[in-house]
Amino acid sequence: MSHKIKFIVIGCGHIGKRHAAMILNNPEAELVALVDIKDRNELYIDQYDAPFFNSYEELKQAGIDFDVANIAVPNGLHATLALSVLEDCKNVVIEKPLALSTREAQQIIDLAEKVERKVFVVMQNRYSPPSVWLKELVESGKLGQIHMLQMNCYWNRDERYYTPEGWHGSKQLDGGTLFTQFSHFIDILYWVFGQIKNIDTRLYDFNHQNLTEFEDSGHVLFELVQGGAGNINFSTAVWDKNLESSLTIIAEKGSVKIGGQYMDKVSYCHIKDYVMPELPPTLPGNDYGFYKGSAANHAFVIQNVIDVLNHNAAITTTVYDGLEVVHMIEQIYQAQYEKK
């Protein structure tokens, strides 16, 4: 029998608040607690009528019962916190990335299998209509053999984002540009086209030398395991605002480009004996004031959790998918380090 799924949200920053809002908006969900290391009055969460705790341990001591913990803390803390929740035999929703290493990701997988609990990885761009359409198109075979693809991710992240008191820009807590800004798009690459090999990476730091501990731009060349070649060009050194996130595919029977700031629109489609369908509109990117993120599709993530736990539906982005994306990013970074 279906019942309301009880959620807690750990981490009450921009993304944590979005999780909390989507839980409150869903009649099949209940927000039973919020957790953050900051004082409640610093977090602007008065609209969420739920008990507040400064640590997961404090919540446990209070005897709060829940079904799912949504983890929205800095990247470098995802794995440790997920393991703690799984040890208590609870399900976990983990904001991207799953972890900052394949070793940590595998630990999450192993424990989840041991305690027989679900792990959901937040890769909400999979719900964007152009992404769904592209995956169905490629799997249909209408494009034929994939020859080449190019992914361009050009965003702005500057001193307004990398504040001295924040975790963004830290190698240990942030992990790097591909983990924090562009793992959603690496996920689409993996989801649609599979694994990559023969990777050659060039990383640069054009104007973040005093802001971050890692690159702000890069070029990545690779081959697709399933055939074809590709490259990724990325940068957070774009002045003032985001420019684009796009994916261009050159294939045996046609060419396609998904463009816009967040791969949110089909800007070109020319395929043999094919008529482009009209797609539903894509939700806008998450708006954080002076900067914007990927599509605001968290409501679909929450609904998927409910459907899986109440109705035995399939998980949209599994923990194994999350592992593959972490592994892909690790390979890209390792290809640069091996040159040194």
PDB file of C-alpha atoms in Angstrom, residues 9-219:
ATOM      1  CA  VAL A   9      17.250  17.208   3.724  1.00  0.00           C
ATOM      2  CA  ILE A  10      20.885  17.457   4.819  1.00  0.00           C
ATOM      3  CA  GLY A  11      22.417  20.716   3.644  1.00  0.00           C
ATOM      4  CA  CYS A  12      20.230  23.819   3.384  1.00  0.00           C
ATOM      5  CA  GLY A  13      22.023  25.871   0.742  1.00  0.00           C
ATOM      6  CA  HIS A  14      20.545  26.749  -2.658  1.00  0.00           C
ATOM      7  CA  ILE A  15      20.087  23.136  -3.779  1.00  0.00           C
ATOM      8  CA  GLY A  16      18.970  21.848  -0.390  1.00  0.00           C
ATOM      9  CA  LYS A  17      16.231  24.473  -0.284  1.00  0.00           C
ATOM     10  CA  ARG A  18      15.102  23.367  -3.753  1.00  0.00           C
ATOM     11  CA  HIS A  19      14.877  19.752  -2.538  1.00  0.00           C
ATOM     12  CA  ALA A  20      12.856  20.893   0.480  1.00  0.00           C
ATOM     13  CA  ALA A  21      10.489  22.941  -1.683  1.00  0.00           C
ATOM     14  CA  MET A  22       9.880  20.067  -4.103  1.00  0.00           C
ATOM     15  CA  ILE A  23       9.183  17.696  -1.205  1.00  0.00           C
ATOM     16  CA  LEU A  24       6.665  20.128   0.296  1.00  0.00           C
ATOM     17  CA  ASN A  25       4.980  20.545  -3.083  1.00  0.00           C
ATOM     18  CA  ASN A  26       4.463  16.810  -3.529  1.00  0.00           C
ATOM     19  CA  PRO A  27       1.319  15.396  -1.855  1.00  0.00           C
ATOM     20  CA  GLU A  28       2.962  11.961  -1.622  1.00  0.00           C
ATOM     21  CA  ALA A  29       5.947  13.309   0.311  1.00  0.00           C
ATOM     22  CA  GLU A  30       6.540  14.690   3.798  1.00  0.00           C
ATOM     23  CA  LEU A  31       9.475  16.836   4.941  1.00  0.00           C
ATOM     24  CA  VAL A  32      10.230  15.666   8.474  1.00  0.00           C
ATOM     25  CA  ALA A  33      13.557  17.403   9.204  1.00  0.00           C
ATOM     26  CA  LEU A  34      16.271  19.740   7.958  1.00  0.00           C
ATOM     27  CA  VAL A  35      19.958  19.508   8.822  1.00  0.00           C
ATOM     28  CA  ASP A  36      22.767  22.049   8.393  1.00  0.00           C
ATOM     29  CA  ILE A  37      25.883  22.998  10.317  1.00  0.00           C
ATOM     30  CA  LYS A  38      24.908  26.691  10.213  1.00  0.00           C
ATOM     31  CA  ASP A  39      22.435  28.293  12.594  1.00  0.00           C
ATOM     32  CA  ARG A  40      18.871  28.166  11.362  1.00  0.00           C
ATOM     33  CA  ASN A  41      18.506  31.953  11.333  1.00  0.00           C
ATOM     34  CA  GLU A  42      21.413  32.207   8.857  1.00  0.00           C
ATOM     35  CA  LEU A  43      19.772  29.935   6.292  1.00  0.00           C
ATOM     36  CA  TYR A  44      16.491  31.699   5.359  1.00  0.00           C
ATOM     37  CA  ILE A  45      14.435  28.536   5.811  1.00  0.00           C
ATOM     38  CA  ASP A  46      11.551  29.875   7.894  1.00  0.00           C
ATOM     39  CA  GLN A  47       9.106  28.793   5.168  1.00  0.00           C
ATOM     40  CA  TYR A  48       9.915  25.144   5.908  1.00  0.00           C
ATOM     41  CA  ASP A  49       7.962  24.031   8.962  1.00  0.00           C
ATOM     42  CA  ALA A  50      10.150  21.103   9.965  1.00  0.00           C
ATOM     43  CA  PRO A  51      12.442  20.335  12.918  1.00  0.00           C
ATOM     44  CA  PHE A  52      15.991  21.611  12.419  1.00  0.00           C
ATOM     45  CA  PHE A  53      19.259  20.001  13.529  1.00  0.00           C
ATOM     46  CA  ASN A  54      22.911  20.955  13.240  1.00  0.00           C
ATOM     47  CA  SER A  55      24.108  17.434  12.448  1.00  0.00           C
ATOM     48  CA  TYR A  56      22.858  14.073  11.287  1.00  0.00           C
ATOM     49  CA  GLU A  57      23.905  12.592  14.631  1.00  0.00           C
ATOM     50  CA  GLU A  58      21.784  15.175  16.439  1.00  0.00           C
ATOM     51  CA  LEU A  59      18.797  14.203  14.293  1.00  0.00           C
ATOM     52  CA  LYS A  60      19.300  10.529  15.108  1.00  0.00           C
ATOM     53  CA  GLN A  61      19.487  11.267  18.813  1.00  0.00           C
ATOM     54  CA  ALA A  62      16.145  13.062  18.555  1.00  0.00           C
ATOM     55  CA  GLY A  63      14.582   9.861  17.213  1.00  0.00           C
ATOM     56  CA  ILE A  64      13.345  11.375  13.940  1.00  0.00           C
ATOM     57  CA  ASP A  65      11.960   8.617  11.713  1.00  0.00           C
ATOM     58  CA  PHE A  66      12.441   8.960   7.949  1.00  0.00           C
ATOM     59  CA  ASP A  67      12.581   6.927   4.738  1.00  0.00           C
ATOM     60  CA  VAL A  68      14.986   8.964   2.618  1.00  0.00           C
ATOM     61  CA  ALA A  69      17.848  11.367   3.270  1.00  0.00           C
ATOM     62  CA  ASN A  70      18.500  13.942   0.549  1.00  0.00           C
ATOM     63  CA  ILE A  71      22.172  14.895   0.690  1.00  0.00           C
ATOM     64  CA  ALA A  72      22.923  18.413  -0.563  1.00  0.00           C
ATOM     65  CA  VAL A  73      26.199  19.186   1.192  1.00  0.00           C
ATOM     66  CA  PRO A  74      29.578  20.050  -0.414  1.00  0.00           C
ATOM     67  CA  ASN A  75      30.744  17.420  -2.923  1.00  0.00           C
ATOM     68  CA  GLY A  76      33.623  16.158  -0.820  1.00  0.00           C
ATOM     69  CA  LEU A  77      31.226  15.220   2.002  1.00  0.00           C
ATOM     70  CA  HIS A  78      28.739  13.251  -0.127  1.00  0.00           C
ATOM     71  CA  ALA A  79      30.303   9.826   0.329  1.00  0.00           C
ATOM     72  CA  THR A  80      30.925   9.982   4.091  1.00  0.00           C
ATOM     73  CA  LEU A  81      27.414  11.198   4.807  1.00  0.00           C
ATOM     74  CA  ALA A  82      25.801   8.715   2.397  1.00  0.00           C
ATOM     75  CA  LEU A  83      27.629   5.849   4.098  1.00  0.00           C
ATOM     76  CA  SER A  84      26.394   7.037   7.514  1.00  0.00           C
ATOM     77  CA  VAL A  85      22.782   7.106   6.305  1.00  0.00           C
ATOM     78  CA  LEU A  86      23.058   3.719   4.610  1.00  0.00           C
ATOM     79  CA  GLU A  87      24.527   2.219   7.787  1.00  0.00           C
ATOM     80  CA  ASP A  88      21.205   3.168   9.409  1.00  0.00           C
ATOM     81  CA  CYS A  89      19.394   1.233   6.647  1.00  0.00           C
ATOM     82  CA  LYS A  90      17.829   4.328   5.073  1.00  0.00           C
ATOM     83  CA  ASN A  91      17.538   5.255   1.392  1.00  0.00           C
ATOM     84  CA  VAL A  92      19.650   8.093   0.003  1.00  0.00           C
ATOM     85  CA  VAL A  93      19.273  10.803  -2.634  1.00  0.00           C
ATOM     86  CA  ILE A  94      22.700  12.257  -3.470  1.00  0.00           C
ATOM     87  CA  GLU A  95      23.185  15.512  -5.328  1.00  0.00           C
ATOM     88  CA  LYS A  96      25.693  15.326  -8.158  1.00  0.00           C
ATOM     89  CA  PRO A  97      28.378  14.138  -8.133  1.00  0.00           C
ATOM     90  CA  LEU A  98      27.879  10.810  -6.355  1.00  0.00           C
ATOM     91  CA  ALA A  99      31.405  11.150  -4.935  1.00  0.00           C
ATOM     92  CA  LEU A 100      34.789  12.614  -5.837  1.00  0.00           C
ATOM     93  CA  SER A 101      36.444   9.258  -6.537  1.00  0.00           C
ATOM     94  CA  THR A 102      35.459   5.869  -7.900  1.00  0.00           C
ATOM     95  CA  ARG A 103      36.763   4.335  -4.676  1.00  0.00           C
ATOM     96  CA  GLU A 104      34.237   6.287  -2.604  1.00  0.00           C
ATOM     97  CA  ALA A 105      31.483   5.644  -5.157  1.00  0.00           C
ATOM     98  CA  GLN A 106      32.143   1.912  -4.988  1.00  0.00           C
ATOM     99  CA  GLN A 107      31.956   2.010  -1.175  1.00  0.00           C
ATOM    100  CA  ILE A 108      28.474   3.521  -1.459  1.00  0.00           C
ATOM    101  CA  ILE A 109      27.432   0.811  -3.924  1.00  0.00           C
ATOM    102  CA  ASP A 110      28.783  -1.997  -1.758  1.00  0.00           C
ATOM    103  CA  LEU A 111      27.032  -0.782   1.389  1.00  0.00           C
ATOM    104  CA  ALA A 112      23.741  -0.085  -0.407  1.00  0.00           C
ATOM    105  CA  GLU A 113      23.749  -3.649  -1.733  1.00  0.00           C
ATOM    106  CA  LYS A 114      24.594  -5.028   1.714  1.00  0.00           C
ATOM    107  CA  VAL A 115      21.763  -3.222   3.523  1.00  0.00           C
ATOM    108  CA  GLU A 116      19.389  -3.521   0.521  1.00  0.00           C
ATOM    109  CA  ARG A 117      18.582   0.175   0.295  1.00  0.00           C
ATOM    110  CA  LYS A 118      18.178   2.469  -2.708  1.00  0.00           C
ATOM    111  CA  VAL A 119      20.572   5.201  -3.811  1.00  0.00           C
ATOM    112  CA  PHE A 120      19.320   7.906  -6.201  1.00  0.00           C
ATOM    113  CA  VAL A 121      21.795  10.205  -7.936  1.00  0.00           C
ATOM    114  CA  VAL A 122      20.537  13.656  -8.910  1.00  0.00           C
ATOM    115  CA  MET A 123      21.157  14.125 -12.634  1.00  0.00           C
ATOM    116  CA  GLN A 124      18.032  16.111 -13.405  1.00  0.00           C
ATOM    117  CA  ASN A 125      19.022  17.009 -16.975  1.00  0.00           C
ATOM    118  CA  ARG A 126      17.918  13.499 -17.948  1.00  0.00           C
ATOM    119  CA  TYR A 127      14.360  14.806 -17.602  1.00  0.00           C
ATOM    120  CA  SER A 128      14.830  17.694 -20.056  1.00  0.00           C
ATOM    121  CA  PRO A 129      12.785  17.031 -23.229  1.00  0.00           C
ATOM    122  CA  PRO A 130      15.770  17.516 -25.620  1.00  0.00           C
ATOM    123  CA  SER A 131      17.811  14.974 -23.626  1.00  0.00           C
ATOM    124  CA  VAL A 132      14.972  12.428 -23.606  1.00  0.00           C
ATOM    125  CA  TRP A 133      14.426  12.968 -27.333  1.00  0.00           C
ATOM    126  CA  LEU A 134      18.130  12.612 -28.144  1.00  0.00           C
ATOM    127  CA  LYS A 135      18.490   9.360 -26.230  1.00  0.00           C
ATOM    128  CA  GLU A 136      15.438   7.870 -27.964  1.00  0.00           C
ATOM    129  CA  LEU A 137      16.725   9.104 -31.334  1.00  0.00           C
ATOM    130  CA  VAL A 138      20.175   7.549 -30.916  1.00  0.00           C
ATOM    131  CA  GLU A 139      18.759   4.265 -29.609  1.00  0.00           C
ATOM    132  CA  SER A 140      16.308   4.103 -32.538  1.00  0.00           C
ATOM    133  CA  GLY A 141      19.205   3.852 -34.986  1.00  0.00           C
ATOM    134  CA  LYS A 142      17.794   6.645 -37.183  1.00  0.00           C
ATOM    135  CA  LEU A 143      21.117   8.478 -37.050  1.00  0.00           C
ATOM    136  CA  GLY A 144      23.080   5.395 -38.025  1.00  0.00           C
ATOM    137  CA  GLN A 145      26.701   5.207 -36.922  1.00  0.00           C
ATOM    138  CA  ILE A 146      27.877   8.116 -34.780  1.00  0.00           C
ATOM    139  CA  HIS A 147      30.911   9.731 -36.409  1.00  0.00           C
ATOM    140  CA  MET A 148      31.716  12.741 -34.252  1.00  0.00           C
ATOM    141  CA  LEU A 149      30.278  14.693 -31.371  1.00  0.00           C
ATOM    142  CA  GLN A 150      31.244  17.947 -29.736  1.00  0.00           C
ATOM    143  CA  MET A 151      30.144  19.195 -26.343  1.00  0.00           C
ATOM    144  CA  ASN A 152      30.665  22.868 -25.463  1.00  0.00           C
ATOM    145  CA  CYS A 153      30.077  24.052 -21.885  1.00  0.00           C
ATOM    146  CA  TYR A 154      30.807  27.755 -21.472  1.00  0.00           C
ATOM    147  CA  TRP A 155      29.612  29.252 -18.197  1.00  0.00           C
ATOM    148  CA  ASN A 156      30.438  32.142 -15.891  1.00  0.00           C
ATOM    149  CA  ARG A 157      31.711  31.517 -12.395  1.00  0.00           C
ATOM    150  CA  ASP A 158      33.693  34.383 -10.863  1.00  0.00           C
ATOM    151  CA  GLU A 159      34.400  36.075  -7.529  1.00  0.00           C
ATOM    152  CA  ARG A 160      30.657  36.386  -6.922  1.00  0.00           C
ATOM    153  CA  TYR A 161      30.516  32.568  -6.829  1.00  0.00           C
ATOM    154  CA  TYR A 162      33.901  31.668  -5.338  1.00  0.00           C
ATOM    155  CA  THR A 163      33.520  33.574  -2.071  1.00  0.00           C
ATOM    156  CA  PRO A 164      36.301  33.310   0.559  1.00  0.00           C
ATOM    157  CA  GLU A 165      34.019  31.723   3.172  1.00  0.00           C
ATOM    158  CA  GLY A 166      32.517  29.170   0.761  1.00  0.00           C
ATOM    159  CA  TRP A 167      33.516  25.641  -0.231  1.00  0.00           C
ATOM    160  CA  HIS A 168      33.416  26.258  -3.971  1.00  0.00           C
ATOM    161  CA  GLY A 169      36.926  26.248  -5.408  1.00  0.00           C
ATOM    162  CA  SER A 170      38.381  23.843  -2.850  1.00  0.00           C
ATOM    163  CA  LYS A 171      39.963  20.747  -4.380  1.00  0.00           C
ATOM    164  CA  GLN A 172      38.933  18.689  -1.358  1.00  0.00           C
ATOM    165  CA  LEU A 173      35.314  19.856  -1.084  1.00  0.00           C
ATOM    166  CA  ASP A 174      34.507  20.982  -4.647  1.00  0.00           C
ATOM    167  CA  GLY A 175      36.663  18.605  -6.701  1.00  0.00           C
ATOM    168  CA  GLY A 176      36.943  20.599  -9.914  1.00  0.00           C
ATOM    169  CA  THR A 177      34.974  22.257 -12.681  1.00  0.00           C
ATOM    170  CA  LEU A 178      33.841  18.990 -14.282  1.00  0.00           C
ATOM    171  CA  PHE A 179      32.510  17.674 -10.979  1.00  0.00           C
ATOM    172  CA  THR A 180      30.623  20.774  -9.852  1.00  0.00           C
ATOM    173  CA  GLN A 181      29.592  22.682 -12.979  1.00  0.00           C
ATOM    174  CA  PHE A 182      29.497  20.178 -15.807  1.00  0.00           C
ATOM    175  CA  SER A 183      28.907  16.674 -14.423  1.00  0.00           C
ATOM    176  CA  HIS A 184      25.268  16.959 -15.574  1.00  0.00           C
ATOM    177  CA  PHE A 185      26.474  17.197 -19.160  1.00  0.00           C
ATOM    178  CA  ILE A 186      29.093  14.473 -18.736  1.00  0.00           C
ATOM    179  CA  ASP A 187      26.168  12.363 -17.519  1.00  0.00           C
ATOM    180  CA  ILE A 188      24.172  13.087 -20.699  1.00  0.00           C
ATOM    181  CA  LEU A 189      27.236  12.091 -22.742  1.00  0.00           C
ATOM    182  CA  TYR A 190      27.479   8.792 -20.844  1.00  0.00           C
ATOM    183  CA  TRP A 191      23.692   8.188 -20.787  1.00  0.00           C
ATOM    184  CA  VAL A 192      23.266   8.628 -24.538  1.00  0.00           C
ATOM    185  CA  PHE A 193      26.591   7.459 -25.987  1.00  0.00           C
ATOM    186  CA  GLY A 194      28.191   5.217 -23.362  1.00  0.00           C
ATOM    187  CA  GLN A 195      31.765   5.040 -22.155  1.00  0.00           C
ATOM    188  CA  ILE A 196      34.792   6.796 -23.653  1.00  0.00           C
ATOM    189  CA  LYS A 197      38.411   5.753 -24.208  1.00  0.00           C
ATOM    190  CA  ASN A 198      41.757   7.046 -25.547  1.00  0.00           C
ATOM    191  CA  ILE A 199      41.345  10.324 -23.677  1.00  0.00           C
ATOM    192  CA  ASP A 200      43.628  13.321 -24.189  1.00  0.00           C
ATOM    193  CA  THR A 201      43.117  16.291 -21.879  1.00  0.00           C
ATOM    194  CA  ARG A 202      44.398  19.858 -21.746  1.00  0.00           C
ATOM    195  CA  LEU A 203      43.497  21.932 -18.680  1.00  0.00           C
ATOM    196  CA  TYR A 204      43.983  25.676 -18.193  1.00  0.00           C
ATOM    197  CA  ASP A 205      43.473  28.273 -15.476  1.00  0.00           C
ATOM    198  CA  PHE A 206      42.926  31.584 -17.231  1.00  0.00           C
ATOM    199  CA  ASN A 207      41.489  33.844 -14.548  1.00  0.00           C
ATOM    200  CA  HIS A 208      40.739  31.770 -11.458  1.00  0.00           C
ATOM    201  CA  GLN A 209      44.294  31.614 -10.090  1.00  0.00           C
ATOM    202  CA  ASN A 210      43.242  33.517  -6.973  1.00  0.00           C
ATOM    203  CA  LEU A 211      39.776  31.960  -6.728  1.00  0.00           C
ATOM    204  CA  THR A 212      40.133  28.163  -7.035  1.00  0.00           C
ATOM    205  CA  GLU A 213      42.585  25.323  -6.548  1.00  0.00           C
ATOM    206  CA  PHE A 214      41.910  23.856  -9.993  1.00  0.00           C
ATOM    207  CA  GLU A 215      41.316  24.604 -13.682  1.00  0.00           C
ATOM    208  CA  ASP A 216      38.703  26.949 -15.077  1.00  0.00           C
ATOM    209  CA  SER A 217      38.877  25.666 -18.687  1.00  0.00           C
ATOM    210  CA  GLY A 218      39.825  22.650 -20.745  1.00  0.00           C
ATOM    211  CA  HIS A 219      39.777  20.623 -23.961  1.00  0.00           C
TER     212      HIS A 219
END
